[in-house]
């Protein structure tokens, strides 16, 4: 990540993920879904093969995680930052601190992607809670690593990295709350918003640190440069909120031109209601008792 390209590709990945969440949220609201992700039927009742069951989100996380791990240690080509300890030094100090922190961040992403794929392709039943908990853990872990990443940074980089922690913490908090309240559209929107914010701001950090638009480096000894960081961060918040609104508007137009067919609403695998207060269950129980001798 110690370059503009190292910030660009992870940032773009999270921007695309945020757009994906925004599209799913918009369509779920228009269709009246109770859940953002409808549960899959049991594995033995799925008509498609395992390759078709691979989740796009899980595959994307895995690919980005593996690519990030390789890039962290071996890019630029010919470099090798895999050594953790200098065994030749009597003090045996740790080496490549930033690289190992970046590796841990990408490992969280890889872990979440693998859990998504195993849950949907290998287990008898999809473990939605496990997928959600692992993704929430990833955001919390990366946020913790970014706080530690502030060591040795000047005031400018410290402010920039503190601001990137904010969407990480909020996204992790939203994902954690979703474990108990998965049917809250406000949480869906916040998740898309904070994912977009993290991605766009991460690219912005790479821009002003390694490739400033003006050609002049930002300086920590200039109060104006430090103050404008927060201003730019707020602009990103507004721009990402407008992007979500625009995506919703486009989905409304698409939904009007392609309305769901009769009976399509709520289509998909649904868990059998087991609430004793259910009217249908009461009727079934009553008719069963009447049929007994």
mmCIF file of N, CA, C and O in Angstrom, residues 1-2 6 10 14 61-75 80-85 94-112 114 138 141-143 145-146 149 202:
data_model
loop_
_atom_site.group_PDB
_atom_site.id
_atom_site.type_symbol
_atom_site.label_atom_id
_atom_site.label_comp_id
_atom_site.label_asym_id
_atom_site.label_seq_id
_atom_site.Cartn_x
_atom_site.Cartn_y
_atom_site.Cartn_z
ATOM 1 N N UNK A 1 0.811 -1.205 0.000
ATOM 2 C CA UNK A 1 0.000 0.000 0.000
ATOM 3 C C UNK A 1 0.851 1.263 0.000
ATOM 4 O O UNK A 1 0.313 2.359 0.029
ATOM 5 N N UNK A 2 2.145 1.109 0.013
ATOM 6 C CA UNK A 2 3.029 2.268 0.123
ATOM 7 C C UNK A 2 3.233 2.943 -1.225
ATOM 8 O O UNK A 2 4.358 3.286 -1.603
ATOM 9 N N UNK A 6 -1.050 1.139 -4.730
ATOM 10 C CA UNK A 6 -1.402 0.307 -3.585
ATOM 11 C C UNK A 6 -2.643 0.781 -2.860
ATOM 12 O O UNK A 6 -3.295 -0.003 -2.164
ATOM 13 N N UNK A 10 -7.262 -1.335 -3.821
ATOM 14 C CA UNK A 10 -8.188 -1.650 -2.721
ATOM 15 C C UNK A 10 -9.352 -0.668 -2.638
ATOM 16 O O UNK A 10 -10.489 -1.064 -2.356
ATOM 17 N N UNK A 14 -13.479 -1.590 -2.904
ATOM 18 C CA UNK A 14 -14.526 -1.253 -1.941
ATOM 19 C C UNK A 14 -15.573 -0.327 -2.553
ATOM 20 O O UNK A 14 -16.740 -0.360 -2.147
ATOM 21 N N UNK A 61 -13.911 -10.939 -2.725
ATOM 22 C CA UNK A 61 -13.098 -10.789 -1.515
ATOM 23 C C UNK A 61 -11.866 -11.687 -1.568
ATOM 24 O O UNK A 61 -10.755 -11.272 -1.207
ATOM 25 N N UNK A 62 -12.061 -12.915 -2.020
ATOM 26 C CA UNK A 62 -10.941 -13.859 -2.068
ATOM 27 C C UNK A 62 -9.878 -13.414 -3.060
ATOM 28 O O UNK A 62 -8.676 -13.440 -2.762
ATOM 29 N N UNK A 63 -10.313 -12.998 -4.241
ATOM 30 C CA UNK A 63 -9.357 -12.557 -5.261
ATOM 31 C C UNK A 63 -8.588 -11.327 -4.782
ATOM 32 O O UNK A 63 -7.356 -11.245 -4.912
ATOM 33 N N UNK A 64 -9.303 -10.367 -4.209
ATOM 34 C CA UNK A 64 -8.634 -9.161 -3.704
ATOM 35 C C UNK A 64 -7.689 -9.497 -2.555
ATOM 36 O O UNK A 64 -6.597 -8.921 -2.449
ATOM 37 N N UNK A 65 -8.106 -10.415 -1.687
ATOM 38 C CA UNK A 65 -7.252 -10.790 -0.569
ATOM 39 C C UNK A 65 -5.961 -11.446 -1.020
ATOM 40 O O UNK A 65 -4.868 -11.094 -0.560
ATOM 41 N N UNK A 66 -6.070 -12.401 -1.945
ATOM 42 C CA UNK A 66 -4.872 -13.087 -2.441
ATOM 43 C C UNK A 66 -3.974 -12.114 -3.204
ATOM 44 O O UNK A 66 -2.742 -12.103 -3.028
ATOM 45 N N UNK A 67 -4.575 -11.281 -4.048
ATOM 46 C CA UNK A 67 -3.782 -10.302 -4.805
ATOM 47 C C UNK A 67 -3.072 -9.336 -3.868
ATOM 48 O O UNK A 67 -1.904 -8.984 -4.084
ATOM 49 N N UNK A 68 -3.772 -8.908 -2.827
ATOM 50 C CA UNK A 68 -3.158 -7.995 -1.872
ATOM 51 C C UNK A 68 -2.006 -8.629 -1.117
ATOM 52 O O UNK A 68 -0.980 -7.980 -0.869
ATOM 53 N N UNK A 69 -2.159 -9.896 -0.753
ATOM 54 C CA UNK A 69 -1.079 -10.588 -0.048
ATOM 55 C C UNK A 69 0.169 -10.693 -0.919
ATOM 56 O O UNK A 69 1.293 -10.464 -0.452
ATOM 57 N N UNK A 70 -0.031 -11.030 -2.176
ATOM 58 C CA UNK A 70 1.119 -11.137 -3.086
ATOM 59 C C UNK A 70 1.767 -9.770 -3.290
ATOM 60 O O UNK A 70 2.995 -9.628 -3.238
ATOM 61 N N UNK A 71 0.934 -8.755 -3.514
ATOM 62 C CA UNK A 71 1.474 -7.423 -3.744
ATOM 63 C C UNK A 71 2.182 -6.847 -2.536
ATOM 64 O O UNK A 71 3.158 -6.099 -2.673
ATOM 65 N N UNK A 72 1.705 -7.193 -1.352
ATOM 66 C CA UNK A 72 2.311 -6.656 -0.130
ATOM 67 C C UNK A 72 3.763 -7.077 0.023
ATOM 68 O O UNK A 72 4.619 -6.278 0.419
ATOM 69 N N UNK A 73 4.051 -8.322 -0.311
ATOM 70 C CA UNK A 73 5.393 -8.851 -0.067
ATOM 71 C C UNK A 73 6.308 -8.823 -1.293
ATOM 72 O O UNK A 73 7.527 -8.705 -1.149
ATOM 73 N N UNK A 74 5.740 -8.932 -2.491
ATOM 74 C CA UNK A 74 6.589 -9.193 -3.657
ATOM 75 C C UNK A 74 6.447 -8.181 -4.785
ATOM 76 O O UNK A 74 6.931 -8.419 -5.889
ATOM 77 N N UNK A 75 5.755 -7.070 -4.564
ATOM 78 C CA UNK A 75 5.653 -6.014 -5.572
ATOM 79 C C UNK A 75 6.193 -4.728 -4.965
ATOM 80 O O UNK A 75 5.801 -4.367 -3.842
ATOM 81 N N UNK A 80 11.308 -8.618 -1.741
ATOM 82 C CA UNK A 80 10.886 -9.683 -0.834
ATOM 83 C C UNK A 80 10.850 -9.119 0.582
ATOM 84 O O UNK A 80 11.887 -8.896 1.202
ATOM 85 N N UNK A 81 9.642 -8.861 1.057
ATOM 86 C CA UNK A 81 9.468 -8.315 2.402
ATOM 87 C C UNK A 81 8.832 -9.345 3.334
ATOM 88 O O UNK A 81 8.131 -8.993 4.274
ATOM 89 N N UNK A 82 9.092 -10.621 3.039
ATOM 90 C CA UNK A 82 8.443 -11.686 3.795
ATOM 91 C C UNK A 82 9.122 -11.945 5.138
ATOM 92 O O UNK A 82 8.519 -12.529 6.036
ATOM 93 N N UNK A 83 10.379 -11.530 5.270
ATOM 94 C CA UNK A 83 11.086 -11.764 6.534
ATOM 95 C C UNK A 83 10.452 -10.927 7.641
ATOM 96 O O UNK A 83 10.204 -9.732 7.473
ATOM 97 N N UNK A 84 10.200 -11.552 8.784
ATOM 98 C CA UNK A 84 9.573 -10.850 9.897
ATOM 99 C C UNK A 84 10.590 -10.392 10.940
ATOM 100 O O UNK A 84 10.418 -9.344 11.566
ATOM 101 N N UNK A 85 11.664 -11.163 11.116
ATOM 102 C CA UNK A 85 12.657 -10.877 12.157
ATOM 103 C C UNK A 85 14.047 -10.910 11.543
ATOM 104 O O UNK A 85 14.349 -11.769 10.706
ATOM 105 N N UNK A 94 11.993 -6.634 14.737
ATOM 106 C CA UNK A 94 10.994 -6.947 13.721
ATOM 107 C C UNK A 94 11.278 -6.138 12.458
ATOM 108 O O UNK A 94 11.729 -4.991 12.524
ATOM 109 N N UNK A 95 10.976 -6.747 11.312
ATOM 110 C CA UNK A 95 11.205 -6.106 10.020
ATOM 111 C C UNK A 95 9.877 -5.910 9.289
ATOM 112 O O UNK A 95 8.906 -6.634 9.533
ATOM 113 N N UNK A 96 9.873 -4.934 8.388
ATOM 114 C CA UNK A 96 8.743 -4.704 7.477
ATOM 115 C C UNK A 96 7.416 -4.619 8.241
ATOM 116 O O UNK A 96 6.451 -5.343 7.959
ATOM 117 N N UNK A 97 7.373 -3.700 9.199
ATOM 118 C CA UNK A 97 6.179 -3.584 10.043
ATOM 119 C C UNK A 97 4.931 -3.289 9.215
ATOM 120 O O UNK A 97 3.876 -3.920 9.404
ATOM 121 N N UNK A 98 5.047 -2.327 8.297
ATOM 122 C CA UNK A 98 3.883 -1.953 7.495
ATOM 123 C C UNK A 98 3.402 -3.108 6.624
ATOM 124 O O UNK A 98 2.192 -3.327 6.464
ATOM 125 N N UNK A 99 4.341 -3.848 6.045
ATOM 126 C CA UNK A 99 3.956 -4.954 5.168
ATOM 127 C C UNK A 99 3.183 -6.024 5.927
ATOM 128 O O UNK A 99 2.186 -6.571 5.427
ATOM 129 N N UNK A 100 3.605 -6.317 7.143
ATOM 130 C CA UNK A 100 2.904 -7.339 7.909
ATOM 131 C C UNK A 100 1.541 -6.842 8.384
ATOM 132 O O UNK A 100 0.600 -7.625 8.512
ATOM 133 N N UNK A 101 1.424 -5.541 8.625
ATOM 134 C CA UNK A 101 0.097 -5.009 8.941
ATOM 135 C C UNK A 101 -0.813 -5.077 7.721
ATOM 136 O O UNK A 101 -1.987 -5.448 7.832
ATOM 137 N N UNK A 102 -0.280 -4.729 6.559
ATOM 138 C CA UNK A 102 -1.078 -4.829 5.335
ATOM 139 C C UNK A 102 -1.481 -6.280 5.075
ATOM 140 O O UNK A 102 -2.606 -6.559 4.646
ATOM 141 N N UNK A 103 -0.552 -7.204 5.326
ATOM 142 C CA UNK A 103 -0.861 -8.619 5.138
ATOM 143 C C UNK A 103 -2.030 -9.046 6.026
ATOM 144 O O UNK A 103 -2.930 -9.779 5.589
ATOM 145 N N UNK A 104 -2.038 -8.573 7.266
ATOM 146 C CA UNK A 104 -3.117 -8.935 8.184
ATOM 147 C C UNK A 104 -4.450 -8.358 7.711
ATOM 148 O O UNK A 104 -5.499 -9.013 7.813
ATOM 149 N N UNK A 105 -4.417 -7.133 7.179
ATOM 150 C CA UNK A 105 -5.649 -6.535 6.649
ATOM 151 C C UNK A 105 -6.209 -7.362 5.500
ATOM 152 O O UNK A 105 -7.414 -7.666 5.457
ATOM 153 N N UNK A 106 -5.344 -7.741 4.569
ATOM 154 C CA UNK A 106 -5.804 -8.549 3.441
ATOM 155 C C UNK A 106 -6.231 -9.946 3.896
ATOM 156 O O UNK A 106 -7.100 -10.567 3.274
ATOM 157 N N UNK A 107 -5.631 -10.445 4.970
ATOM 158 C CA UNK A 107 -6.014 -11.764 5.478
ATOM 159 C C UNK A 107 -7.450 -11.748 5.996
ATOM 160 O O UNK A 107 -8.188 -12.734 5.835
ATOM 161 N N UNK A 108 -7.851 -10.647 6.628
ATOM 162 C CA UNK A 108 -9.244 -10.529 7.062
ATOM 163 C C UNK A 108 -10.183 -10.594 5.860
ATOM 164 O O UNK A 108 -11.230 -11.255 5.897
ATOM 165 N N UNK A 109 -9.813 -9.901 4.795
ATOM 166 C CA UNK A 109 -10.636 -9.906 3.585
ATOM 167 C C UNK A 109 -10.706 -11.308 2.987
ATOM 168 O O UNK A 109 -11.782 -11.782 2.587
ATOM 169 N N UNK A 110 -9.566 -11.981 2.942
ATOM 170 C CA UNK A 110 -9.516 -13.343 2.411
ATOM 171 C C UNK A 110 -10.351 -14.292 3.268
ATOM 172 O O UNK A 110 -11.083 -15.148 2.742
ATOM 173 N N UNK A 111 -10.252 -14.154 4.580
ATOM 174 C CA UNK A 111 -11.021 -15.014 5.482
ATOM 175 C C UNK A 111 -12.520 -14.863 5.245
ATOM 176 O O UNK A 111 -13.256 -15.859 5.168
ATOM 177 N N UNK A 112 -12.977 -13.627 5.115
ATOM 178 C CA UNK A 112 -14.402 -13.398 4.879
ATOM 179 C C UNK A 112 -14.849 -14.004 3.550
ATOM 180 O O UNK A 112 -15.929 -14.611 3.462
ATOM 181 N N UNK A 114 -13.519 -16.595 1.962
ATOM 182 C CA UNK A 114 -13.533 -18.056 2.068
ATOM 183 C C UNK A 114 -14.746 -18.537 2.857
ATOM 184 O O UNK A 114 -15.370 -19.546 2.501
ATOM 185 N N UNK A 138 -13.932 -8.586 10.192
ATOM 186 C CA UNK A 138 -12.933 -8.037 9.271
ATOM 187 C C UNK A 138 -12.853 -6.519 9.389
ATOM 188 O O UNK A 138 -11.757 -5.947 9.458
ATOM 189 N N UNK A 141 -11.304 -5.613 12.782
ATOM 190 C CA UNK A 141 -9.874 -5.899 12.805
ATOM 191 C C UNK A 141 -9.061 -4.909 11.995
ATOM 192 O O UNK A 141 -7.998 -4.441 12.437
ATOM 193 N N UNK A 142 -9.555 -4.563 10.807
ATOM 194 C CA UNK A 142 -8.835 -3.599 9.968
ATOM 195 C C UNK A 142 -8.823 -2.222 10.625
ATOM 196 O O UNK A 142 -7.815 -1.502 10.574
ATOM 197 N N UNK A 143 -9.922 -1.845 11.269
ATOM 198 C CA UNK A 143 -9.956 -0.559 11.974
ATOM 199 C C UNK A 143 -8.917 -0.528 13.089
ATOM 200 O O UNK A 143 -8.207 0.476 13.277
ATOM 201 N N UNK A 145 -6.143 -2.220 13.199
ATOM 202 C CA UNK A 145 -4.820 -2.152 12.584
ATOM 203 C C UNK A 145 -4.510 -0.744 12.080
ATOM 204 O O UNK A 145 -3.363 -0.290 12.154
ATOM 205 N N UNK A 146 -5.516 -0.044 11.571
ATOM 206 C CA UNK A 146 -5.285 1.320 11.098
ATOM 207 C C UNK A 146 -4.959 2.259 12.259
ATOM 208 O O UNK A 146 -4.194 3.207 12.094
ATOM 209 N N UNK A 149 -1.536 1.758 12.829
ATOM 210 C CA UNK A 149 -0.785 2.209 11.655
ATOM 211 C C UNK A 149 -0.346 3.668 11.774
ATOM 212 O O UNK A 149 0.439 4.155 10.961
ATOM 213 N N UNK A 202 -9.911 6.104 0.767
ATOM 214 C CA UNK A 202 -8.639 5.395 0.690
ATOM 215 C C UNK A 202 -7.881 5.800 -0.574
ATOM 216 O O UNK A 202 -6.659 5.977 -0.549
#
